[in-house]
PDB file of C-alpha atoms in Angstrom:
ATOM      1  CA  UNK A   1       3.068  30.533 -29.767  1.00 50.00           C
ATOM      2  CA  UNK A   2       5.311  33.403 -31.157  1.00 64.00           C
ATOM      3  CA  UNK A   3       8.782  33.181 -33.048  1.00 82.00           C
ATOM      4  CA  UNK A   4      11.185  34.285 -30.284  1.00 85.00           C
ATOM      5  CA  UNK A   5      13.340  36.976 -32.443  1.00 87.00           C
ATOM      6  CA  UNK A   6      16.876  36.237 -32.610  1.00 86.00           C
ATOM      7  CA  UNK A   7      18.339  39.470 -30.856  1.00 91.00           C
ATOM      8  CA  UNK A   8      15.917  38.065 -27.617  1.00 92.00           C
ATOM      9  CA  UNK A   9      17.520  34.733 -27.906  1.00 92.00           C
ATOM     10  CA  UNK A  10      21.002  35.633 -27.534  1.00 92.00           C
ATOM     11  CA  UNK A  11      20.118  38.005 -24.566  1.00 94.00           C
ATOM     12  CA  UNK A  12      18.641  35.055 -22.923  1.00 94.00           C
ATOM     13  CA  UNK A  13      21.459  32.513 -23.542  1.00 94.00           C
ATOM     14  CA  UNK A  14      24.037  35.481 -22.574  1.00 95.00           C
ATOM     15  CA  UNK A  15      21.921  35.997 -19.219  1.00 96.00           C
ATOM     16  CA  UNK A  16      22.244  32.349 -18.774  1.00 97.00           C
ATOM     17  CA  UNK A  17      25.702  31.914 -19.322  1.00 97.00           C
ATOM     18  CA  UNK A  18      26.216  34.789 -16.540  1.00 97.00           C
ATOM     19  CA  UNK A  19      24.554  32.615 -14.142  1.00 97.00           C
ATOM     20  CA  UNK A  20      26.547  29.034 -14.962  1.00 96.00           C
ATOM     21  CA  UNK A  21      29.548  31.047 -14.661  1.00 96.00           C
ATOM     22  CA  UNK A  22      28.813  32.485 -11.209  1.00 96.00           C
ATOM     23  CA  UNK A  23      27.383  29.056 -10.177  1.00 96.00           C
ATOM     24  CA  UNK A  24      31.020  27.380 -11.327  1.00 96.00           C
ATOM     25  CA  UNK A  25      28.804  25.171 -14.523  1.00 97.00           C
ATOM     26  CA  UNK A  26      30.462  24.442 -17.374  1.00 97.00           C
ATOM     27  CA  UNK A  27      27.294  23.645 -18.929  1.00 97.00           C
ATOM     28  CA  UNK A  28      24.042  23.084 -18.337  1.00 97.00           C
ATOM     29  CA  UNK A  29      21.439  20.642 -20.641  1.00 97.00           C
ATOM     30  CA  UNK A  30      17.988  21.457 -20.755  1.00 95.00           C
ATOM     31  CA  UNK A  31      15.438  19.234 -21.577  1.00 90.00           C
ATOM     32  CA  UNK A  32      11.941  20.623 -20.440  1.00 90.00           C
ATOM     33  CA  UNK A  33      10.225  21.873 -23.031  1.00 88.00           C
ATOM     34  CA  UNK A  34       9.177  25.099 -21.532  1.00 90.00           C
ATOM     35  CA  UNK A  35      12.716  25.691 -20.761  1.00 92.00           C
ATOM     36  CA  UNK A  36      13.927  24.804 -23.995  1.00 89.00           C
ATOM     37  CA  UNK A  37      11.509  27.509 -25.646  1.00 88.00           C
ATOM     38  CA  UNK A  38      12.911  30.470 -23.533  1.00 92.00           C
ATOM     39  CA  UNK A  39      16.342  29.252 -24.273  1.00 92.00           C
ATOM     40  CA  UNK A  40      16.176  28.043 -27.685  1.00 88.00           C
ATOM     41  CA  UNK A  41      12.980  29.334 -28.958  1.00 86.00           C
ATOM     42  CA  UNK A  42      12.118  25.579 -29.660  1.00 78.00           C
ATOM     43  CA  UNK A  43       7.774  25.282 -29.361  1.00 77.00           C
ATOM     44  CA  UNK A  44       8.200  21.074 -29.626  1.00 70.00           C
ATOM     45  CA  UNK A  45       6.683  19.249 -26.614  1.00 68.00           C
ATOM     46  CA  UNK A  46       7.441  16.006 -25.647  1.00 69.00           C
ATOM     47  CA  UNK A  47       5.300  13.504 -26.317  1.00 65.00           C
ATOM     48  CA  UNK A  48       5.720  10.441 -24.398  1.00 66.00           C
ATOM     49  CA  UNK A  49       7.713  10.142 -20.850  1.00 67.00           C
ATOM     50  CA  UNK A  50      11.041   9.251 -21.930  1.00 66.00           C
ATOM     51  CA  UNK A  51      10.682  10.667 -25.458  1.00 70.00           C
ATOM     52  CA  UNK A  52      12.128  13.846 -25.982  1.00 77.00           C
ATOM     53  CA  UNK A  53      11.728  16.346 -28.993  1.00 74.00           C
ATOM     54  CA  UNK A  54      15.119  17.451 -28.266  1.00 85.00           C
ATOM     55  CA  UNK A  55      18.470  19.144 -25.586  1.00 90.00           C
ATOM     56  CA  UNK A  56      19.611  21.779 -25.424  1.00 93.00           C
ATOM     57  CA  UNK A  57      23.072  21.967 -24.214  1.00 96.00           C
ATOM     58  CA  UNK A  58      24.589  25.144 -23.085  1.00 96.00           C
ATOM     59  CA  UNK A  59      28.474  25.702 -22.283  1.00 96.00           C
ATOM     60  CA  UNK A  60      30.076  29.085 -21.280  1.00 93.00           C
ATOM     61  CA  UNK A  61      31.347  29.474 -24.953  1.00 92.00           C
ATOM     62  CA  UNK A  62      29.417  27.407 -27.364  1.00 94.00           C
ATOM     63  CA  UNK A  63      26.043  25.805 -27.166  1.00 94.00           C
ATOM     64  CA  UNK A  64      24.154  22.634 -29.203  1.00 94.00           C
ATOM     65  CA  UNK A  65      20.968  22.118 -29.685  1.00 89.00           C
ATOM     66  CA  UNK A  66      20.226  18.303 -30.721  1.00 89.00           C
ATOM     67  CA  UNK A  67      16.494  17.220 -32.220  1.00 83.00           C
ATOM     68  CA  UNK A  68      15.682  14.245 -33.201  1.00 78.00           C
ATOM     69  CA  UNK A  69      14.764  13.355 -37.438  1.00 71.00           C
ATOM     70  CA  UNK A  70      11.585  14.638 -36.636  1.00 69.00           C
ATOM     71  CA  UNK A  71      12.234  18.341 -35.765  1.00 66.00           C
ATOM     72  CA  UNK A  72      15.541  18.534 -37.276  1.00 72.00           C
ATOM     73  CA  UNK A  73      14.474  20.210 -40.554  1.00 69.00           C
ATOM     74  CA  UNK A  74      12.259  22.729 -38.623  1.00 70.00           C
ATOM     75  CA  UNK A  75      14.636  23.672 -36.520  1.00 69.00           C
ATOM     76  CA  UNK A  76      18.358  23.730 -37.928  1.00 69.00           C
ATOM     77  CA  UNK A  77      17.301  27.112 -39.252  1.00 68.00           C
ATOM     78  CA  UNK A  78      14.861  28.218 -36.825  1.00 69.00           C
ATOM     79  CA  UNK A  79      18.051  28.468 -33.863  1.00 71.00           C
ATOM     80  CA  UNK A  80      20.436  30.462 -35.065  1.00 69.00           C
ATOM     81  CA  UNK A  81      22.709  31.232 -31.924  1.00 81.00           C
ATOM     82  CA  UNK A  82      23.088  27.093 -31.264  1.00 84.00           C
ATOM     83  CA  UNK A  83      24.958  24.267 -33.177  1.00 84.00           C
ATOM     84  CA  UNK A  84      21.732  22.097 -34.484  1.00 84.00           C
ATOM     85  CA  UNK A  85      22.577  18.662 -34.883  1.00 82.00           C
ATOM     86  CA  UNK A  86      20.419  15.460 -35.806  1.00 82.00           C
ATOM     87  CA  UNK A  87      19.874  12.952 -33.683  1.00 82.00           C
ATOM     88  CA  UNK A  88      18.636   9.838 -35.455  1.00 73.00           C
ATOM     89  CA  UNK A  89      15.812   7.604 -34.514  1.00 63.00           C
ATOM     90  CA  UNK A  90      15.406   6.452 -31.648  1.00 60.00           C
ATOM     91  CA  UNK A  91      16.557   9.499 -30.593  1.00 55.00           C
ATOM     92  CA  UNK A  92      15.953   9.224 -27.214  1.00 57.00           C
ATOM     93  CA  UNK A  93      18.446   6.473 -26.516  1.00 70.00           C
ATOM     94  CA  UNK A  94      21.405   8.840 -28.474  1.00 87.00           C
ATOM     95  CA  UNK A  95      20.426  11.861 -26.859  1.00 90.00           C
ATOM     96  CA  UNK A  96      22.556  11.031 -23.564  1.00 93.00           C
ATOM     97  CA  UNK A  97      25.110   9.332 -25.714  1.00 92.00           C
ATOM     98  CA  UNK A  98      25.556  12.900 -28.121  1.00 93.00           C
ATOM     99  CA  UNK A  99      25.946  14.632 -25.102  1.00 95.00           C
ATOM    100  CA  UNK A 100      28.688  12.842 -23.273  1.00 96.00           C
ATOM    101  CA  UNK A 101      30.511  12.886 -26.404  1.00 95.00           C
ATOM    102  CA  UNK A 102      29.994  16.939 -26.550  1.00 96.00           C
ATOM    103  CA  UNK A 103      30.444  17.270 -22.992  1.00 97.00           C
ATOM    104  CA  UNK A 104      33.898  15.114 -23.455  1.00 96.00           C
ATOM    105  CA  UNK A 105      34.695  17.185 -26.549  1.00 95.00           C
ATOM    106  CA  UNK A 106      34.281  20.600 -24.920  1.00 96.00           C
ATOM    107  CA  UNK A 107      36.081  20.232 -22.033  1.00 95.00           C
ATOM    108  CA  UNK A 108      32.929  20.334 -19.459  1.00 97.00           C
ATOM    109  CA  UNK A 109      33.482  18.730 -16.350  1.00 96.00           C
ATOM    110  CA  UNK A 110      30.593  20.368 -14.317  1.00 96.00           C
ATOM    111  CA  UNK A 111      27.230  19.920 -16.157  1.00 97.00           C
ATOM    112  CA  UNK A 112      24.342  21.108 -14.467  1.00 97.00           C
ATOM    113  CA  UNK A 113      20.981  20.015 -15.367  1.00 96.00           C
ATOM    114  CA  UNK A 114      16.870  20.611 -14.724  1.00 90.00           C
ATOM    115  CA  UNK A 115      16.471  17.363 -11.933  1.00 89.00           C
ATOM    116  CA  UNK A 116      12.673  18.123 -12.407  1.00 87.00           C
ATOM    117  CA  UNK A 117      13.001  17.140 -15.953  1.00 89.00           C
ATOM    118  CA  UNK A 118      15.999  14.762 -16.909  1.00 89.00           C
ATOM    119  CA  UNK A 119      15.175  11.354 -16.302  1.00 89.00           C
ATOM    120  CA  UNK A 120      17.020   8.491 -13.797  1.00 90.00           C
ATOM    121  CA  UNK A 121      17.794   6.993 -16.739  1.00 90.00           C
ATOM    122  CA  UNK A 122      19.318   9.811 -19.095  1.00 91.00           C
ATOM    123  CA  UNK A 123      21.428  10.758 -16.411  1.00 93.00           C
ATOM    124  CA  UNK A 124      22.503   6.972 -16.017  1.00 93.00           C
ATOM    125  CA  UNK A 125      23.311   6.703 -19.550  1.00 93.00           C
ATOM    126  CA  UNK A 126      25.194  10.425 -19.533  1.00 94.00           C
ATOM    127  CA  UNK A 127      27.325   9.002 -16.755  1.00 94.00           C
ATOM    128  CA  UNK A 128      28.367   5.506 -17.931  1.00 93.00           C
ATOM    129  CA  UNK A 129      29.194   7.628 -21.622  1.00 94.00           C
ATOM    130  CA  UNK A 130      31.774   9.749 -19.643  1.00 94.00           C
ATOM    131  CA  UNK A 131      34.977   8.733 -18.016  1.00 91.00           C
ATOM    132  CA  UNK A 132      36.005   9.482 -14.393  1.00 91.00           C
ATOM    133  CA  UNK A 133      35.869  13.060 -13.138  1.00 92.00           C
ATOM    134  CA  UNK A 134      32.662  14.542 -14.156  1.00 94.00           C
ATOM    135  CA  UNK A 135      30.551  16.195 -11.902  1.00 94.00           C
ATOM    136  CA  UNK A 136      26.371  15.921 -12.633  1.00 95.00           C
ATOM    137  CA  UNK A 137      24.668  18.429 -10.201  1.00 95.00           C
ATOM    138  CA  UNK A 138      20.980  20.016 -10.250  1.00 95.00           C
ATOM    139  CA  UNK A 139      20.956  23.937 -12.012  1.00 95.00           C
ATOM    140  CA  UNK A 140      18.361  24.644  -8.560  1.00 93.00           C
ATOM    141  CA  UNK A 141      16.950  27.368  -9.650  1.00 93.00           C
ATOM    142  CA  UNK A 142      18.746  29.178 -12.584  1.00 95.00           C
ATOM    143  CA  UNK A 143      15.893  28.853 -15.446  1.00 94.00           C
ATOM    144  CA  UNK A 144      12.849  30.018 -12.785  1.00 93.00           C
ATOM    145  CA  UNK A 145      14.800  33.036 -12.119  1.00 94.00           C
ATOM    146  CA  UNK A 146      15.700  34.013 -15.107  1.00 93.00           C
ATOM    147  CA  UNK A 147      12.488  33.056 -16.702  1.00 92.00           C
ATOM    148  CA  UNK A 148      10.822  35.092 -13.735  1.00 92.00           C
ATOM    149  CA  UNK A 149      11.996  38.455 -15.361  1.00 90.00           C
ATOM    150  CA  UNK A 150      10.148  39.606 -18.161  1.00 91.00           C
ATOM    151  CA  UNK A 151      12.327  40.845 -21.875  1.00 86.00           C
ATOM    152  CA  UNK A 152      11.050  43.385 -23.773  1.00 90.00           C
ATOM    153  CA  UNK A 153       9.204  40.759 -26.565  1.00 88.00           C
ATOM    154  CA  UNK A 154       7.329  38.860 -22.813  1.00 84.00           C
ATOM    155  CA  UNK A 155       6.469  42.347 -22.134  1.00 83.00           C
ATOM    156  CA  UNK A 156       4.982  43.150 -25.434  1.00 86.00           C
ATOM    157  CA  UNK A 157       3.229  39.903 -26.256  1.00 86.00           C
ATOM    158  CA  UNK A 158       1.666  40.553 -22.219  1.00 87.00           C
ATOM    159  CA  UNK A 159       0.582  43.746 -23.108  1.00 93.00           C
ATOM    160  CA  UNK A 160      -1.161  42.423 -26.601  1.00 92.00           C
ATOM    161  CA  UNK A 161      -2.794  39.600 -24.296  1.00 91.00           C
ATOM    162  CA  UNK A 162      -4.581  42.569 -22.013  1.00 94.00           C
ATOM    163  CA  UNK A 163      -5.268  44.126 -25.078  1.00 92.00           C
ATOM    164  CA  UNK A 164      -7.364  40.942 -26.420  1.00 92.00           C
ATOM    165  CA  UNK A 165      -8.922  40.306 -22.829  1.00 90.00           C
ATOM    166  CA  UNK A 166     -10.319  43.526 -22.472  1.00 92.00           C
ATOM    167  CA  UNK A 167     -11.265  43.847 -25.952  1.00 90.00           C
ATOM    168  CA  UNK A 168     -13.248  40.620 -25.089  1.00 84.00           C
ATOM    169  CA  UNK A 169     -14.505  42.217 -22.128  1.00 85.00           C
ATOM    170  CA  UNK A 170     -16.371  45.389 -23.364  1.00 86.00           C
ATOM    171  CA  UNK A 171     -18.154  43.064 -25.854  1.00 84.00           C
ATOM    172  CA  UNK A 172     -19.065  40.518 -22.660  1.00 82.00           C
ATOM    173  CA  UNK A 173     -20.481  44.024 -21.526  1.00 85.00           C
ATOM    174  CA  UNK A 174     -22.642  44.903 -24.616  1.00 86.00           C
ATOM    175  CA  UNK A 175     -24.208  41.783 -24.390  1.00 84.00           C
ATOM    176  CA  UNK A 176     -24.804  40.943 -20.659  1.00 86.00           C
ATOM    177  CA  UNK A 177     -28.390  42.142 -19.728  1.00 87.00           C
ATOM    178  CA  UNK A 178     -30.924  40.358 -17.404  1.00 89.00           C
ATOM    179  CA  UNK A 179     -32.031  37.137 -18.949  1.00 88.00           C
ATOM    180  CA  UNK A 180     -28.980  35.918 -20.153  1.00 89.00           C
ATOM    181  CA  UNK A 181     -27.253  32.739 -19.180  1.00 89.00           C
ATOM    182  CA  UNK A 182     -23.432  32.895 -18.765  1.00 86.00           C
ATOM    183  CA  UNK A 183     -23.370  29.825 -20.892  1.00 89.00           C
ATOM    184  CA  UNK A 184     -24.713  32.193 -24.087  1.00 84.00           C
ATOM    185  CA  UNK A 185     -22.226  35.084 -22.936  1.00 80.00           C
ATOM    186  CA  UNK A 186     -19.509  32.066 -23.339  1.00 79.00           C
ATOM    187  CA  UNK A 187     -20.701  31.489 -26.466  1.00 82.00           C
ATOM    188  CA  UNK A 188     -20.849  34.808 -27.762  1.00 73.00           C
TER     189      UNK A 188
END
């Protein structure tokens, strides 16, 4: 997977921010990894249900992106348009508790999140570390659409993946004659 350039990043998080603030979000936290590479530029899957490489979490103004020991190093440089911050081991137990503390300290009362992704749990825990008065509510569809509209770097890396496939193709071509299998054109 490619390095997301910086200048892409910040479009992305700017687009994103358009869409919290015409959805009334304060913030949004974003867990799934997919969703945390078009935001954050972050390639770190998650390895185990209820493990998480690391959050992203997004507010109008500022943004945070928290990793556990593990990717910490890699990444405190690697996203430059977020506050990194470590989250020590076990990580996923503090990740809901770093939140509501940012979420608190920001001033976010209306945190929207991925409900396909964030866990019964984490959202337990993010609740019981905030006081009275905070709203938790689903982001619906905000990441999909955004995600559904191609930059200019999607559109070039697309264009270099056609490039590859029909490359692959004419050679399929010089080599395809009666007699042989598909499994030897595989090969090849």
């Amino acid at each position: 997977m490619s390095v997301v350039p910086a200048e892409t990043l910040l479009a992305r998080l700017g687009s994103l921010r358009k869409k919290m603030a015409a959805s009334g979000f304060d913030a949004v936290l974003i867990n799934h990894p997919a969703n945390r590479y078009y935001v954050g530029g972050v390639k770190a899957d998650d390895v185990q249900i209820g493990e998480s490489a690391g959050w992203l979490l997004v507010g109008r103004d500022k943004g945070y992106g928290l990793f556990s020991s593990a990717h910490y190093e890699e990444w405190k440089t690697e996203v430059c348009h977020l506050d990194v911050q470590c989250v020590q081991a076990p990580s996923a137990r503090k990740y809901p508790v770093r939140a509501a503390e940012l979420i608190s300290a920001n001033g976010w009362r209306t945190l929207a999140v991925d409900e396909d992704a964030l866990s019964l749990r984490w959202y337990r825990e993010i609740l019981a570390n905030l006081e009275d008065g905070y709203t938790i509510t689903g982001m619906g569809r905000i990441l999909d659409e955004l995600r559904a509209i191609k930059d200019d770097w999607e559109v070039a890396l697309v264009r270099e993946a056609c490039s590859i496939t029909w490359q692959a193709y004419e050679s399929v071509l010089t080599r395809a004659k009666p007699g042989i299998t598909e499994k030897e054109l595989a090969w090849d």
